[in-house]
PDB file of C-alpha atoms in Angstrom:
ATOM      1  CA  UNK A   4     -11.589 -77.976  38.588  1.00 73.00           C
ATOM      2  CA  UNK A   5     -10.124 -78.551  34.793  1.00 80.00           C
ATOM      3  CA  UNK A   6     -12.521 -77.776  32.239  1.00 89.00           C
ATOM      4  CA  UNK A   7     -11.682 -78.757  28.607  1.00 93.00           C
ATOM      5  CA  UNK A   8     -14.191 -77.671  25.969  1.00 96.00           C
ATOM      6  CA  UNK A   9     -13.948 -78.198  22.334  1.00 97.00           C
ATOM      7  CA  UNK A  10     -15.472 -76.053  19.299  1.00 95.00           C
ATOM      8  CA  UNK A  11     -17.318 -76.701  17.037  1.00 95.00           C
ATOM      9  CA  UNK A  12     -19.233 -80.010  18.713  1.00 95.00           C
ATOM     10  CA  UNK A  13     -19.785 -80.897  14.944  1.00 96.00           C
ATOM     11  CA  UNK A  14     -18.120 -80.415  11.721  1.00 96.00           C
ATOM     12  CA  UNK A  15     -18.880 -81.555   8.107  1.00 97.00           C
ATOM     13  CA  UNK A  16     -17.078 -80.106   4.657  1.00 96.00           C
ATOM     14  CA  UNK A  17     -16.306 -82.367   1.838  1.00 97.00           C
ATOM     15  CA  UNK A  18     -13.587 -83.879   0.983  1.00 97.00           C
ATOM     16  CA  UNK A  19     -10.274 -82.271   0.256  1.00 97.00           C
ATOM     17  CA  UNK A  20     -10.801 -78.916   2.459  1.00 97.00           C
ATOM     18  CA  UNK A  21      -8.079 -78.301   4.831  1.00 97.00           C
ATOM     19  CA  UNK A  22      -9.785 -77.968   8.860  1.00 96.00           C
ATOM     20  CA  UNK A  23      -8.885 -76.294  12.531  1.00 97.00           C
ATOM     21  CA  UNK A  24     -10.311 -78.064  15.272  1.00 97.00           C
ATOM     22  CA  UNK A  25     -10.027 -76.011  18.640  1.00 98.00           C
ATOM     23  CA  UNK A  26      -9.602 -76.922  22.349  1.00 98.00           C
ATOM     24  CA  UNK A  27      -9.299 -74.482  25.190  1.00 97.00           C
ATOM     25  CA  UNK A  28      -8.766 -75.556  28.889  1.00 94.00           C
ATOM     26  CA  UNK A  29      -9.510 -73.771  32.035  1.00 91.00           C
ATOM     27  CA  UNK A  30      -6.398 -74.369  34.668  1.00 83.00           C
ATOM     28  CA  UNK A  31      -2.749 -73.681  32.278  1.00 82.00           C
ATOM     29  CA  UNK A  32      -0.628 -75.537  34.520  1.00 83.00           C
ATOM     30  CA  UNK A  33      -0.639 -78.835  32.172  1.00 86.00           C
ATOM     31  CA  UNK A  34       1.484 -81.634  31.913  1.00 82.00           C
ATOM     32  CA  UNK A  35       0.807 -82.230  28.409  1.00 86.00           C
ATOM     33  CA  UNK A  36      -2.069 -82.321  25.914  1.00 92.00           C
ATOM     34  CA  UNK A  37      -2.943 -85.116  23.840  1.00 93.00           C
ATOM     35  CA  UNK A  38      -5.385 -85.545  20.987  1.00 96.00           C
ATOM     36  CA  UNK A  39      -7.343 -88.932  20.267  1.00 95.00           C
ATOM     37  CA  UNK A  40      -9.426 -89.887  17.192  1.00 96.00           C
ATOM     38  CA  UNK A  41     -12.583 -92.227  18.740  1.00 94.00           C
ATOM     39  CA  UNK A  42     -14.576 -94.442  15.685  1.00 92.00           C
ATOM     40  CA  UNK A  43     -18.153 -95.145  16.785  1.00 86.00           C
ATOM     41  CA  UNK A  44     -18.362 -97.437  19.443  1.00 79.00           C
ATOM     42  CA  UNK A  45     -14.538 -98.250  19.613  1.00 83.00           C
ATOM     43  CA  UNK A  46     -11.984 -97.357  21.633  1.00 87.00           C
ATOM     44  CA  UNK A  47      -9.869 -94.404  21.497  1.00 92.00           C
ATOM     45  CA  UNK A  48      -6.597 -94.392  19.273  1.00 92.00           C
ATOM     46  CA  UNK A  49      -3.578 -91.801  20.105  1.00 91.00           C
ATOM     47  CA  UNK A  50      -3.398 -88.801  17.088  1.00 94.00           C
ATOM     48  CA  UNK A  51      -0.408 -86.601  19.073  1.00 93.00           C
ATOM     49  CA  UNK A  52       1.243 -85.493  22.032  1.00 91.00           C
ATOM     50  CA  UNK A  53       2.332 -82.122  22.780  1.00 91.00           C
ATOM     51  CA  UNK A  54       4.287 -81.862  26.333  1.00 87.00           C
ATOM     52  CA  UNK A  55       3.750 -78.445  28.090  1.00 87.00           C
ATOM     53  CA  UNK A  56       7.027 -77.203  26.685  1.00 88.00           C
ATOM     54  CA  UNK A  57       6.431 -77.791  23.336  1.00 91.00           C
ATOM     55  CA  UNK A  58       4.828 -75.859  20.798  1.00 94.00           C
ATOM     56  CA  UNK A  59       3.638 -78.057  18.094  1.00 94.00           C
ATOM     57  CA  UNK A  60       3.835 -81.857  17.084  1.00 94.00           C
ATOM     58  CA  UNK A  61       3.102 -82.702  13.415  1.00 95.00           C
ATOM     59  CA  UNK A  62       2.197 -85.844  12.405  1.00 93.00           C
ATOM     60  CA  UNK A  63       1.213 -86.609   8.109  1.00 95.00           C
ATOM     61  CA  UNK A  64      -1.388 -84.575   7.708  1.00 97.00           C
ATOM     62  CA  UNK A  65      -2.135 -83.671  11.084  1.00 97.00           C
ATOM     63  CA  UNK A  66      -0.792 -81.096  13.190  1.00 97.00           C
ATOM     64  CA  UNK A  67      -0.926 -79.490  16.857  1.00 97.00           C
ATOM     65  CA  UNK A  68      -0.271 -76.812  18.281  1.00 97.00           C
ATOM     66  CA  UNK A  69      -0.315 -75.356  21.698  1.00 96.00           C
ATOM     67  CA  UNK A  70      -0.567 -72.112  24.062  1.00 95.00           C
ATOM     68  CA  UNK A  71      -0.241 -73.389  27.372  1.00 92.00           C
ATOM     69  CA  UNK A  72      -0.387 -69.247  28.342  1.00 91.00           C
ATOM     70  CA  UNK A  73      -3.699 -69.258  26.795  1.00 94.00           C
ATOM     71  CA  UNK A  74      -4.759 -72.223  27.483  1.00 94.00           C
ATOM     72  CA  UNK A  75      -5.389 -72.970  23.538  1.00 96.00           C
ATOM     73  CA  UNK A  76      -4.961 -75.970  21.454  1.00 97.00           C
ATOM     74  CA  UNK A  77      -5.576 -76.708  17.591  1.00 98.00           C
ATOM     75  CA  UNK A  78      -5.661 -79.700  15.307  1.00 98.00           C
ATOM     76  CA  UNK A  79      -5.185 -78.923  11.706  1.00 98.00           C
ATOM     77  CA  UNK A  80      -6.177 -81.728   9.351  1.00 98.00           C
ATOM     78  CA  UNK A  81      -4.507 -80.959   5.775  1.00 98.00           C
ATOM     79  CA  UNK A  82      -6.343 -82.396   2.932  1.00 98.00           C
ATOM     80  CA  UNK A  83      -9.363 -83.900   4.493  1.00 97.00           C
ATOM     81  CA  UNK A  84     -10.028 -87.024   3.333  1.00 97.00           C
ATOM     82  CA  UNK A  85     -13.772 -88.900   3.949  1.00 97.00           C
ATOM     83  CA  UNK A  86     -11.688 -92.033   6.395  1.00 96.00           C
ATOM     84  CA  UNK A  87     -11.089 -89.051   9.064  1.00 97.00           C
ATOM     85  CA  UNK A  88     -14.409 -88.629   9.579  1.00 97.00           C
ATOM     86  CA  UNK A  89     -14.705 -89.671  13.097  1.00 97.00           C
ATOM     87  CA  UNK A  90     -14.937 -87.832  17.000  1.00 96.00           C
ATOM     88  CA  UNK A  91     -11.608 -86.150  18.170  1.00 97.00           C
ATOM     89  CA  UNK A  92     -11.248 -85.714  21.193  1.00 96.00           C
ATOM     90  CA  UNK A  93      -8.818 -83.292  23.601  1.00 96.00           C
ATOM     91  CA  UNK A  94      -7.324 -84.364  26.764  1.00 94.00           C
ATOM     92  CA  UNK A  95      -5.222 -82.646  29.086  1.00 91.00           C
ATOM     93  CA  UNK A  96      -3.125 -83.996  32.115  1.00 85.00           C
ATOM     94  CA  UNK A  97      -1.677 -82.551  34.971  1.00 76.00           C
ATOM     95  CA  UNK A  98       0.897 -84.365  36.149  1.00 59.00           C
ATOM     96  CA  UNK A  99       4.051 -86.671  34.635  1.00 48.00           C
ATOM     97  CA  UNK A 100       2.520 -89.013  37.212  1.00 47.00           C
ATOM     98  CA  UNK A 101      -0.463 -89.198  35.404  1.00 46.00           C
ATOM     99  CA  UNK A 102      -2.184 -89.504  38.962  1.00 50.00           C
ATOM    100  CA  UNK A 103      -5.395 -87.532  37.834  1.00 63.00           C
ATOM    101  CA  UNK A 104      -5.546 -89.264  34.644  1.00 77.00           C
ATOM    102  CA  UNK A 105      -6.935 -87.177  31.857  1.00 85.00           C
ATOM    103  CA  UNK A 106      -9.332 -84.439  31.002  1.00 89.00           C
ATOM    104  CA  UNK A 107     -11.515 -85.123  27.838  1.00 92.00           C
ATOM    105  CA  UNK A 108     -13.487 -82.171  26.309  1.00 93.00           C
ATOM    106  CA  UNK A 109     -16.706 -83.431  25.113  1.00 93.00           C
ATOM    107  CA  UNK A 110     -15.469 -83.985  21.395  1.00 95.00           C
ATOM    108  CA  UNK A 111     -15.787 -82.881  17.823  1.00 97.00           C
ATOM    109  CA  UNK A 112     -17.876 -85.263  15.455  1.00 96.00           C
ATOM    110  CA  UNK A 113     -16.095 -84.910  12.181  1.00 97.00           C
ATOM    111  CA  UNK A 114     -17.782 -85.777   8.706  1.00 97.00           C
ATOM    112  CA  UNK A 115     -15.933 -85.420   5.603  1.00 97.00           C
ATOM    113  CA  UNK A 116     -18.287 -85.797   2.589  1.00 96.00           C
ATOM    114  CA  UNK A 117     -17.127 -87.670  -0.488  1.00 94.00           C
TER     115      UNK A 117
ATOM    116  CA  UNK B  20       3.169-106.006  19.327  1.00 74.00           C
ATOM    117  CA  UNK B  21       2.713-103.487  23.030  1.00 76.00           C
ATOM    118  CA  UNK B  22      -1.108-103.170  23.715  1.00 90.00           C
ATOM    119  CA  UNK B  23      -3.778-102.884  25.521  1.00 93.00           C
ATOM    120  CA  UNK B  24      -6.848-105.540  25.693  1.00 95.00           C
ATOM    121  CA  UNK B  25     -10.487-105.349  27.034  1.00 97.00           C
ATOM    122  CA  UNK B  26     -12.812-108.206  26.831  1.00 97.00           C
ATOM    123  CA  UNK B  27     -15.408-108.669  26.071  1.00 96.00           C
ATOM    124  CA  UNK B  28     -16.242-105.810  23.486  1.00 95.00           C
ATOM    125  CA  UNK B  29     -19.700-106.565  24.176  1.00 96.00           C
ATOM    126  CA  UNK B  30     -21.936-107.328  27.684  1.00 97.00           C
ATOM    127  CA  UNK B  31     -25.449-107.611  27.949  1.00 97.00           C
ATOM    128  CA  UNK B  32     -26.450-109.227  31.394  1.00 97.00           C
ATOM    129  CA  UNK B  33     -29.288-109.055  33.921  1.00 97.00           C
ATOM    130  CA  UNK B  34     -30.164-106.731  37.060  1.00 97.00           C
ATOM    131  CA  UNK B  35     -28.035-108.221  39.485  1.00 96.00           C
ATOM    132  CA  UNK B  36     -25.626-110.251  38.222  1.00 97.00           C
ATOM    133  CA  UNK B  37     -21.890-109.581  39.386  1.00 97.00           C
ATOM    134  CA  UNK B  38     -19.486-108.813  36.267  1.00 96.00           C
ATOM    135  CA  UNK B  39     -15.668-108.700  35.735  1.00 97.00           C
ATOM    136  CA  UNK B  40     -14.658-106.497  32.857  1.00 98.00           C
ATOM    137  CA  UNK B  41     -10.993-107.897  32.249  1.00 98.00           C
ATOM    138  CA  UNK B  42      -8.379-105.544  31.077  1.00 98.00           C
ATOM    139  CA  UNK B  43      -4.395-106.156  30.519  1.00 97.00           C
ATOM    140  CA  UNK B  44      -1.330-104.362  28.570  1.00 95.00           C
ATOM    141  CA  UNK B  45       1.551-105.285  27.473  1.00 93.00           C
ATOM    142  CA  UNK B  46       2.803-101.918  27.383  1.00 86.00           C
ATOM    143  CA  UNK B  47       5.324-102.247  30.684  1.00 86.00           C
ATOM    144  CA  UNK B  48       3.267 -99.177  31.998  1.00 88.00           C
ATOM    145  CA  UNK B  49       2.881 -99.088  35.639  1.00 88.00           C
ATOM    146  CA  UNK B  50      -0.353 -96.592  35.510  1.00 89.00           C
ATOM    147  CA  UNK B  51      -3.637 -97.911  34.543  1.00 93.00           C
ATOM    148  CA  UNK B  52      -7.141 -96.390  34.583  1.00 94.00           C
ATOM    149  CA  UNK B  53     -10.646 -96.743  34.196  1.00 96.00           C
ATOM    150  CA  UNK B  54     -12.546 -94.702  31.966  1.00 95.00           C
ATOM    151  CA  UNK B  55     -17.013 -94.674  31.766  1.00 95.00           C
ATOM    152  CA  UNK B  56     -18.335 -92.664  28.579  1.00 93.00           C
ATOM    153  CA  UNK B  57     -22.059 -92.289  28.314  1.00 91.00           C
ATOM    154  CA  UNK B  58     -23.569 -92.357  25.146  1.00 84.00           C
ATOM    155  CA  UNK B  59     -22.065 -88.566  22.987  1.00 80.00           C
ATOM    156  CA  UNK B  60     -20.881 -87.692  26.658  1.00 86.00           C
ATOM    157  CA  UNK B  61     -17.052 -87.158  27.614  1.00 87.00           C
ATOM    158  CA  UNK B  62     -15.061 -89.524  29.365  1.00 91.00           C
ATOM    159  CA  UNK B  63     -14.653 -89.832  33.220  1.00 91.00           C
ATOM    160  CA  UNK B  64     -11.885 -91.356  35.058  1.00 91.00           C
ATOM    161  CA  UNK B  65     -13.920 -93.438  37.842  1.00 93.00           C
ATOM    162  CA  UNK B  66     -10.266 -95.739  39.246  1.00 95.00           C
ATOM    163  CA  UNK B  67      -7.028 -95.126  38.645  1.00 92.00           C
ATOM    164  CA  UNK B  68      -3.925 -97.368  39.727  1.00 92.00           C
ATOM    165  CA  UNK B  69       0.027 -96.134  40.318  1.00 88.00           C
ATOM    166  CA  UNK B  70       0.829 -99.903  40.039  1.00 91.00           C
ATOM    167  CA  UNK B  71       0.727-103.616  42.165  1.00 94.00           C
ATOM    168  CA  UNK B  72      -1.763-102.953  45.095  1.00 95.00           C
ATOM    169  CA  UNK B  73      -2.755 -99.343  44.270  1.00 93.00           C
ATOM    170  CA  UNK B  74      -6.194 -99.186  43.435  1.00 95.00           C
ATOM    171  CA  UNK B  75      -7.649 -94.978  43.791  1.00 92.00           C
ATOM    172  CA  UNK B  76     -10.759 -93.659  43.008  1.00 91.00           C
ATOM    173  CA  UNK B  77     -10.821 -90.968  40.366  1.00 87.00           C
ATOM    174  CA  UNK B  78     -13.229 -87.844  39.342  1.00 80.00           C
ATOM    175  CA  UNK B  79     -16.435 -90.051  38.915  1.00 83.00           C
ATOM    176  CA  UNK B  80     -18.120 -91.818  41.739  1.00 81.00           C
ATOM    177  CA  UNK B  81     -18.920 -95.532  40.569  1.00 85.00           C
ATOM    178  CA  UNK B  82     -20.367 -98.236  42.476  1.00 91.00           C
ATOM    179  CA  UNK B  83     -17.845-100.757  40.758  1.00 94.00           C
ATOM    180  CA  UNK B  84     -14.472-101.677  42.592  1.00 95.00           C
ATOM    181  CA  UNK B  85     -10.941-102.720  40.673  1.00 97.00           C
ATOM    182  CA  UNK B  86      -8.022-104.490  41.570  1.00 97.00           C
ATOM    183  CA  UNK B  87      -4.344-104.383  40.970  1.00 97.00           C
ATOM    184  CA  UNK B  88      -2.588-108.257  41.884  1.00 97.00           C
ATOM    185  CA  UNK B  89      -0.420-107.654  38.863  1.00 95.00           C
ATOM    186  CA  UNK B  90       1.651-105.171  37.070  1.00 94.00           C
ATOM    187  CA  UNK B  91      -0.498-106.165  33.680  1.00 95.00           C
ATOM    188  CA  UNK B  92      -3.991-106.594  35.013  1.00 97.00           C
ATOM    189  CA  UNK B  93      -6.463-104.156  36.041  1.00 98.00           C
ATOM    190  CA  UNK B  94      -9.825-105.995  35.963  1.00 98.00           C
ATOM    191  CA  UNK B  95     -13.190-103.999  37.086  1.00 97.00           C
ATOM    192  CA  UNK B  96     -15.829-105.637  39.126  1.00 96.00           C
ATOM    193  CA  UNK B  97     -19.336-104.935  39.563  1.00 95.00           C
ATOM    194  CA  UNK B  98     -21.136-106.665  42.098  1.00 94.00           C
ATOM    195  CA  UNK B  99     -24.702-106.313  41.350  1.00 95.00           C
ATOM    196  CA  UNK B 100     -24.748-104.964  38.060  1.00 95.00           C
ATOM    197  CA  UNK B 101     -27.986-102.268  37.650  1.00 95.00           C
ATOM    198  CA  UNK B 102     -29.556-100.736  34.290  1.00 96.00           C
ATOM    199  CA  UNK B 103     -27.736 -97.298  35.506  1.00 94.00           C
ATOM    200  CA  UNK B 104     -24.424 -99.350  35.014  1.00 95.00           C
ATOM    201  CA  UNK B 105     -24.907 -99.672  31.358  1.00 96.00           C
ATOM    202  CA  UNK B 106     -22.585 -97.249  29.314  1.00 95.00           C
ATOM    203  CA  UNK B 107     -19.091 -97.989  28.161  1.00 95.00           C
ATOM    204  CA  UNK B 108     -15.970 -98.825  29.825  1.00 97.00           C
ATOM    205  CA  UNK B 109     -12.434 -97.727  28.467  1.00 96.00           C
ATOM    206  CA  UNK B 110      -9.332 -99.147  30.060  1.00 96.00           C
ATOM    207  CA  UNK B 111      -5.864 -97.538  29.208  1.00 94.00           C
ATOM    208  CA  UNK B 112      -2.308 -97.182  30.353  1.00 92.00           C
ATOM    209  CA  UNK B 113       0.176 -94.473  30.638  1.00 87.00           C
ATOM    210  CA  UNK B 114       4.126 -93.790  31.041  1.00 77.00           C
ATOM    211  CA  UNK B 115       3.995 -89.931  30.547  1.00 60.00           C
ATOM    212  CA  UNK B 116       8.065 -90.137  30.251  1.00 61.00           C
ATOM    213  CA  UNK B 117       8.209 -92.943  28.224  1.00 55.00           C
ATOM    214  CA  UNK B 118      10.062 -92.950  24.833  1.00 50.00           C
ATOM    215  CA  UNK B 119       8.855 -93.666  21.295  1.00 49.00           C
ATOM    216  CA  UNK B 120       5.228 -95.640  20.543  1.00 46.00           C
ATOM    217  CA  UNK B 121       4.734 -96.731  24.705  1.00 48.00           C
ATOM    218  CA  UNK B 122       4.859 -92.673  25.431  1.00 62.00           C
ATOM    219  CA  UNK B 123       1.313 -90.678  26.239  1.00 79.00           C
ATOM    220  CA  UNK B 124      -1.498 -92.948  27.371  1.00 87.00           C
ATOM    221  CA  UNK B 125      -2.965 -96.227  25.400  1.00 89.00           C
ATOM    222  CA  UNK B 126      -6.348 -96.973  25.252  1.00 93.00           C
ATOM    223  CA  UNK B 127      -8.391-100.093  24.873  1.00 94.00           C
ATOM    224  CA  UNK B 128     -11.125-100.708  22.418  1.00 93.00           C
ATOM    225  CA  UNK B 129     -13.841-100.602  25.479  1.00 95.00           C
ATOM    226  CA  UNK B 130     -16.377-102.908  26.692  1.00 96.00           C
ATOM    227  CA  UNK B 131     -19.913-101.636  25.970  1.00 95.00           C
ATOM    228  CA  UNK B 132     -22.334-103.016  28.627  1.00 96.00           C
ATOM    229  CA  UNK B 133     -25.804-103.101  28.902  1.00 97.00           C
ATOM    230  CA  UNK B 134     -27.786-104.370  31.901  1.00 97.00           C
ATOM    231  CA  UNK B 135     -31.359-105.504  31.191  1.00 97.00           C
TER     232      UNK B 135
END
């Protein structure tokens, strides 16, 4: 069974300091891997997508990377500002079908102090 | 604009009362799911649906039942709702080999319910 676990569970640095968020997941044969950003008691909004074949997706100040071999993923936040402060989340999925629907780690609860 | 819509955003209701939780996209996806997240607890696929009358159940057992009439609808019933049922449900949509904004899965903003 997949297992996706995220370090650290919580975060907080002020404002400005550039971040690594990490994921690792148990089974490598993924689909793809796709990070969400999740605002207290709201729904969850879509940060990137990395398909298995890909390396890295960069997006402003975010970026992704991948190592499907390793079964590693990072999100690198440039220039933290105190609006990202939220919970993001990892997902993984294991088929284009999307049959199994997605693996969440538990989260990391991001603060960035002003 | 493609989306994804849950209502209501908010549910409190007795012990034993039989809920809908409504959920439609506009996305064109043919995948939909049902989500449950527990208070600072991951999320767990409890139905799942490949498209018009394909209703699955996914990792986490749940006592509530879905249904799939059309391509855009996925509503979630519970028959006899119970305080174990409170928690919050997340309805999305995928097309994993879509192009541009519809690609990946969407996500609605969730119904938090409580039963009292």
């Amino acid at each position: 069974k997949q297992e996706v676990t995220q370090i650290p569970a919580a975060l907080s640095v002020p404002e400005g300091e550039n971040l690594v968020l990490n994921c690792s997941f148990t089974d490598s044969a993924i689909y793809n891997l796709q990070w969400f950003r999740q605002d207290p008691g709201k729904g969850l909004t879509s940060l990137l997508l990395i398909q298995s074949s890909q390396r890295e997706q960069t997006s402003g100040r975010l970026n992704a990377s991948l190592d499907k071999s390793s079964g590693r993923s990072t999100l690198y936040i440039a220039a933290s500002q105190p609006g990202d402060s939220a919970t993001y989340l990892c997902a993984v999925s294991y088929s284009g079908g999307g049959a199994d629907g997605l693996t969440f780690g538990k989260g990391t609860h991001l603060i960035i102090q002003p | 604009e493609a989306d994804i819509y849950q209502t209501p955003r908010y549910l409190v209701i007795g012990t034993g009362k039989k809920i809908t939780l409504e959920c439609s996209q506009t996305m064109g996806h043919d995948k939909m799911y049902w989500y449950q997240q527990d208070p600072g607890m991951e999320l767990h696929l409890i139905h799942y649906s490949y498209g018009v009358n394909s209703t699955e159940k996914g990792d986490l057992s749940s006592e509530s039942t879905v249904s799939r009439i059309r391509t855009e609808h996925f509503p979630l019933t519970l028959e006899s709702a119970r305080p174990s049922h409170t928690s919050q449900y997340l309805c999305a949509s995928s097309d994993p080999w879509g192009q541009g904004a519809n690609y990946g899965y969407t996500f609605g903003s969730g119904t938090r319910l409580t039963v009292v």
